[in-house]
CSV table of C-alpha atoms in Angstrom, one decimal:
chain,number,residue,atom,x,y,z
T,1,MET,CA,109.2,211.7,64.1
T,2,THR,CA,109.4,214.9,61.5
T,3,PHE,CA,109.0,214.0,57.7
T,4,LEU,CA,109.1,216.0,54.6
T,5,HIS,CA,106.1,215.5,52.4
T,6,ARG,CA,106.2,216.4,49.1
T,7,ARG,CA,103.6,215.7,46.6
T,8,GLY,CA,102.2,213.2,48.2
T,9,VAL,CA,104.9,211.5,49.2
T,10,LEU,CA,107.9,211.0,52.0
T,11,ARG,CA,111.1,211.8,50.9
T,12,ALA,CA,114.3,212.2,52.4
T,13,ALA,CA,115.4,216.3,53.9
T,14,ALA,CA,119.0,215.3,52.0
T,15,GLY,CA,120.6,216.6,49.6
T,16,THR,CA,120.8,213.9,46.6
T,17,THR,CA,123.9,211.2,46.9
T,18,ALA,CA,125.7,209.5,44.2
T,19,ALA,CA,123.5,206.4,44.4
T,20,GLY,CA,120.5,208.2,44.6
T,21,ALA,CA,121.3,209.6,41.0
T,22,ALA,CA,122.5,207.4,39.7
T,23,ALA,CA,118.6,206.5,40.9
T,24,ALA,CA,116.9,208.3,38.6
T,25,LEU,CA,118.5,207.0,35.2
T,26,LEU,CA,117.0,203.6,36.6
T,27,PRO,CA,114.4,203.8,38.4
T,28,GLY,CA,113.7,200.5,41.2
T,29,CYS,CA,113.1,197.4,38.1
T,30,ALA,CA,112.2,199.6,35.3
T,31,HIS,CA,114.6,198.5,32.7
T,32,HIS,CA,114.5,195.0,34.5
T,33,ARG,CA,112.8,192.8,31.9
T,34,THR,CA,112.4,189.4,31.6
T,35,ALA,CA,110.5,186.9,29.5
T,36,ALA,CA,108.3,186.1,32.7
T,37,ASP,CA,107.1,189.5,32.7
T,38,ALA,CA,105.9,188.9,29.6
T,39,ARG,CA,102.8,186.8,30.6
T,40,HIS,CA,99.6,188.4,31.3
T,41,ALA,CA,97.6,185.8,31.9
T,42,PRO,CA,97.4,183.8,35.6
T,43,SER,CA,99.6,181.0,35.6
T,44,ALA,CA,97.8,177.4,35.7
T,45,ALA,CA,99.5,176.5,38.4
T,46,TRP,CA,97.2,178.3,41.3
T,47,ASP,CA,95.3,175.4,42.5
T,48,ALA,CA,93.6,175.8,45.9
T,49,ALA,CA,94.3,172.0,45.9
T,50,THR,CA,98.4,172.7,46.2
T,51,THR,CA,98.9,175.4,48.6
T,52,PRO,CA,99.6,176.5,51.3
T,53,VAL,CA,96.4,176.1,54.3
T,54,PRO,CA,97.1,180.3,55.1
T,55,ALA,CA,97.2,180.5,59.0
T,56,ARG,CA,95.2,183.5,60.5
T,57,PRO,CA,97.8,186.2,60.4
T,58,ALA,CA,98.6,188.5,63.3
T,59,ALA,CA,97.3,191.7,64.3
T,60,PRO,CA,99.1,194.3,61.7
T,61,ARG,CA,101.0,197.4,64.8
T,62,ALA,CA,98.7,199.9,64.2
T,63,LEU,CA,101.1,203.1,61.8
T,64,PRO,CA,101.5,206.2,62.7
T,65,ALA,CA,99.5,209.3,62.2
T,66,GLY,CA,99.5,211.7,59.4
T,67,LEU,CA,101.2,210.0,57.0
T,68,PRO,CA,100.9,209.8,53.9
T,69,ALA,CA,99.7,208.4,50.6
T,70,GLN,CA,103.5,207.6,48.9
T,71,ILE,CA,106.6,206.5,51.7
T,72,ALA,CA,110.4,206.8,50.9
T,73,HIS,CA,111.9,206.0,54.2
T,74,GLY,CA,111.4,206.8,57.5
T,75,PRO,CA,112.3,209.1,59.7
T,76,ARG,CA,115.4,209.9,60.1
T,77,GLY,CA,116.5,210.4,64.2
T,78,GLY,CA,116.0,206.8,65.1
T,79,THR,CA,118.9,203.8,64.2
T,80,ALA,CA,116.4,200.9,62.2
T,81,VAL,CA,117.0,201.5,58.2
T,82,ALA,CA,114.0,199.1,56.0
T,83,LEU,CA,115.6,196.4,53.5
T,84,THR,CA,113.0,195.7,51.3
T,85,PHE,CA,113.3,192.4,48.6
T,86,HIS,CA,111.2,192.9,45.2
T,87,GLY,CA,110.2,189.0,45.0
T,88,ARG,CA,110.0,187.0,42.1
T,89,GLY,CA,113.2,184.8,40.9
T,90,ASP,CA,114.7,181.7,41.8
T,91,PRO,CA,112.7,180.1,45.7
T,92,LYS,CA,116.6,178.1,46.1
T,93,LEU,CA,117.8,182.0,46.1
T,94,ALA,CA,115.5,183.5,48.1
T,95,THR,CA,115.1,181.5,50.8
T,96,ALA,CA,119.6,181.6,51.3
T,97,LEU,CA,118.9,185.3,51.1
T,98,LEU,CA,115.9,185.0,53.9
T,99,ALA,CA,118.3,183.2,55.8
T,100,GLU,CA,121.4,185.0,55.5
T,101,ALA,CA,119.5,187.7,56.8
T,102,GLU,CA,117.6,185.6,60.3
T,103,ARG,CA,121.2,184.6,60.7
T,104,ALA,CA,121.8,188.7,61.6
T,105,GLY,CA,118.8,188.5,63.4
T,106,ALA,CA,117.6,191.2,60.0
T,107,ARG,CA,113.9,191.8,58.8
T,108,LEU,CA,112.9,192.5,55.8
T,109,THR,CA,109.7,193.1,53.3
T,110,VAL,CA,109.3,191.6,51.5
T,111,LEU,CA,107.1,192.8,48.5
T,112,ALA,CA,106.2,189.5,45.8
T,113,VAL,CA,105.4,189.7,41.9
T,114,GLY,CA,101.8,187.6,41.7
T,115,ALA,CA,103.2,185.2,39.6
T,116,TRP,CA,106.0,184.6,41.2
T,117,LEU,CA,103.4,183.0,44.3
T,118,ASP,CA,102.3,181.1,41.3
T,119,GLU,CA,104.9,179.1,40.4
T,120,ALA,CA,106.3,179.3,44.5
T,121,PRO,CA,103.6,179.4,47.1
T,122,ARG,CA,104.9,178.3,50.2
T,123,MET,CA,107.2,181.3,48.8
T,124,ALA,CA,104.3,183.8,51.1
T,125,ARG,CA,104.3,181.7,54.0
T,126,ARG,CA,108.1,180.8,53.9
T,127,VAL,CA,108.7,185.1,55.0
T,128,LEU,CA,106.1,185.1,57.2
T,129,ASP,CA,107.8,182.3,58.9
T,130,GLY,CA,111.5,183.9,59.6
T,131,GLY,CA,110.1,187.2,61.0
T,132,HIS,CA,109.5,189.4,57.3
T,133,GLU,CA,106.4,191.4,56.6
T,134,LEU,CA,105.3,190.4,53.0
T,135,GLY,CA,104.0,192.6,50.1
T,136,ASN,CA,102.2,193.6,46.9
T,137,HIS,CA,104.9,193.7,44.0
T,138,THR,CA,101.9,193.6,41.3
T,139,MET,CA,100.6,190.8,39.1
T,140,ARG,CA,102.8,190.7,36.1
T,141,HIS,CA,105.6,193.6,37.1
T,142,LEU,CA,104.1,195.0,33.9
T,143,ASP,CA,105.0,199.1,33.1
T,144,ILE,CA,102.2,199.4,35.2
T,145,SER,CA,102.4,203.8,35.5
T,146,THR,CA,101.3,203.1,31.2
T,147,MET,CA,98.6,200.5,31.6
T,148,SER,CA,94.9,202.0,31.5
T,149,GLY,CA,93.0,201.9,35.3
T,150,ALA,CA,91.4,199.0,35.0
T,151,ALA,CA,95.0,196.5,33.5
T,152,ALA,CA,96.5,199.0,36.4
T,153,TYR,CA,93.7,198.4,38.8
T,154,ALA,CA,93.8,194.5,38.2
T,155,GLU,CA,97.6,193.9,38.2
T,156,ILE,CA,96.6,195.7,42.2
T,157,THR,CA,94.6,193.6,42.3
T,158,GLU,CA,94.7,189.6,41.3
T,159,CYS,CA,98.7,189.8,43.5
T,160,ALA,CA,96.5,191.3,46.7
T,161,ASP,CA,92.9,187.9,46.3
T,162,ARG,CA,96.7,185.9,46.2
T,163,LEU,CA,98.3,186.8,49.0
T,164,ARG,CA,95.4,187.0,50.6
T,165,ARG,CA,94.4,182.9,49.3
T,166,LEU,CA,98.0,182.1,50.8
T,167,THR,CA,98.5,183.0,54.0
T,168,GLY,CA,94.6,185.6,55.3
T,169,SER,CA,95.8,189.7,54.2
T,170,ILE,CA,96.4,191.5,51.3
T,171,GLY,CA,99.5,193.2,53.5
T,172,ARG,CA,100.0,196.4,54.2
T,173,TRP,CA,102.5,197.8,51.3
T,174,PHE,CA,102.4,198.2,47.8
T,175,ARG,CA,105.2,198.6,45.3
T,176,PRO,CA,104.7,199.7,41.8
T,177,SER,CA,106.0,197.4,39.2
T,178,ARG,CA,109.0,199.2,37.3
T,179,THR,CA,108.9,203.0,39.3
T,180,GLN,CA,110.8,204.5,42.0
T,181,TYR,CA,107.6,206.4,42.2
T,182,ALA,CA,103.7,205.4,41.0
T,183,THR,CA,102.1,208.4,39.8
T,184,GLU,CA,98.8,210.0,41.6
T,185,ARG,CA,96.5,207.7,39.2
T,186,VAL,CA,98.4,204.2,40.6
T,187,THR,CA,98.5,205.3,43.8
T,188,ARG,CA,94.8,206.1,44.3
T,189,LEU,CA,94.4,202.4,42.7
T,190,ALA,CA,96.4,201.3,45.2
T,191,ALA,CA,94.7,203.0,47.9
T,192,ARG,CA,91.1,201.2,46.5
T,193,ALA,CA,92.5,197.7,46.6
T,194,GLY,CA,93.2,198.1,49.9
T,195,TYR,CA,96.9,199.7,50.1
T,196,PRO,CA,96.1,203.0,51.5
T,197,HIS,CA,100.4,204.0,51.9
T,198,VAL,CA,102.9,202.7,48.4
T,199,LEU,CA,106.2,201.9,49.7
T,200,SER,CA,108.4,204.3,47.7
T,201,TYR,CA,112.7,203.2,48.5
T,202,ASP,CA,115.0,206.2,48.9
T,203,VAL,CA,117.8,203.8,48.9
T,204,ASP,CA,118.7,202.3,45.3
T,205,SER,CA,120.7,199.3,45.3
T,206,LEU,CA,121.0,198.5,41.0
T,207,ASP,CA,121.7,194.9,42.4
T,208,PHE,CA,119.5,194.0,38.6
T,209,THR,CA,121.8,195.3,36.8
T,210,ASP,CA,124.3,192.7,38.4
T,211,PRO,CA,127.0,194.4,39.3
T,212,GLY,CA,128.3,191.9,41.4
T,213,GLY,CA,128.4,191.9,44.9
T,214,GLU,CA,130.9,194.2,46.2
T,215,ALA,CA,129.2,196.5,43.9
T,216,VAL,CA,125.4,196.1,45.9
T,217,ARG,CA,127.1,196.4,48.7
T,218,ARG,CA,129.4,199.8,48.6
T,219,THR,CA,126.6,200.9,46.5
T,220,VAL,CA,123.5,201.0,50.0
T,221,LEU,CA,126.8,201.7,51.4
T,222,ALA,CA,127.4,204.3,50.2
T,223,ALA,CA,124.0,206.2,50.6
T,224,VAL,CA,122.1,204.4,53.8
T,225,ARG,CA,121.2,206.9,56.4
T,226,PRO,CA,119.1,206.3,59.0
T,227,GLY,CA,114.9,205.8,58.4
T,228,SER,CA,115.8,204.3,54.4
T,229,VAL,CA,114.4,202.0,52.7
T,230,VAL,CA,116.3,200.3,49.7
T,231,SER,CA,115.6,198.1,47.1
T,232,LEU,CA,117.1,195.5,47.0
T,233,HIS,CA,116.2,192.2,44.7
T,234,PHE,CA,115.4,188.4,45.3
T,235,GLY,CA,116.6,186.1,42.1
T,236,HIS,CA,120.9,187.8,42.2
T,237,ALA,CA,123.1,185.8,43.0
T,238,GLY,CA,125.3,189.2,44.0
T,239,THR,CA,121.7,190.3,46.2
T,240,LEU,CA,123.1,187.3,47.9
T,241,THR,CA,126.6,187.6,47.8
T,242,ALA,CA,126.6,190.9,49.3
T,243,LEU,CA,123.6,190.9,51.8
T,244,PRO,CA,126.0,189.9,55.0
T,245,GLY,CA,128.7,192.9,54.4
T,246,ILE,CA,125.5,195.0,53.9
T,247,LEU,CA,124.4,193.7,57.6
T,248,ASP,CA,127.8,193.7,59.4
T,249,GLY,CA,128.2,197.6,57.4
T,250,LEU,CA,124.5,198.6,59.2
T,251,HIS,CA,125.9,197.4,62.6
T,252,ARG,CA,128.5,198.8,62.2
T,253,ARG,CA,127.6,202.1,62.3
T,254,GLY,CA,125.0,201.3,65.2
T,255,LEU,CA,122.2,200.9,62.7
T,256,ARG,CA,120.1,197.6,62.3
T,257,ALA,CA,117.5,195.9,59.8
T,258,VAL,CA,113.9,195.9,60.7
T,259,THR,CA,110.7,195.7,58.8
T,260,THR,CA,108.9,198.4,57.2
T,261,THR,CA,106.1,198.7,60.2
T,262,GLU,CA,109.2,198.5,62.4
T,263,LEU,CA,110.3,201.2,60.5
T,264,LEU,CA,107.7,203.4,60.9
T,265,THR,CA,106.1,202.8,64.7
T,266,SER,CA,109.7,202.6,67.2
């Protein structure tokens, strides 16, 4: 497989799309702030007596050698794309979205916020039981790029602890909060915490701006290519509305939605 690698980031070779230009102004979920983001203490709901007993995790596929520390897309010559979701929000909405993907035979990558796992611990097993993969999107979804090294490391490891306790694994992927690309320091801290590859993306759906399901569908399908990693979010009704149309549009182009691991190993 052939990739372009610049400054430790796996990037697309094509020019910037309109959606990509918008993403440069509104990177990831950088400005999507809620009251939940302001919480700095772990939830009191984190109680071993009420959390699910983790099953033994299946051995993950080995990744190909030579992948850079930061990954924005997969190989362009195949038929796979990865739909990746920032995991937090109403568990009922998240469950409905997972079920919609499963009806279409799609498999997703969910990057969970640790505070969300405190509030809805059963969602960890729900994601994995649906054939999807689960990773780390920091503990409280704060601006990790501006934190001290110690604080940023705690954001990564506290979420990793939740994942390990709920599933038996910290997951393969880490995505930084409030930024599309991790800084070099955050990338190093993630590797220290057990995540040798930071997962970025090359298509930003902008669904967190709540433009409506049709706008989300158009944005994704206008920018997606073979090998794309698409950024989407739980907790937004428009994303659920958009998902069937996104999956249908991918199918019509001969593309399939797979986990990020499958994208990079198939």
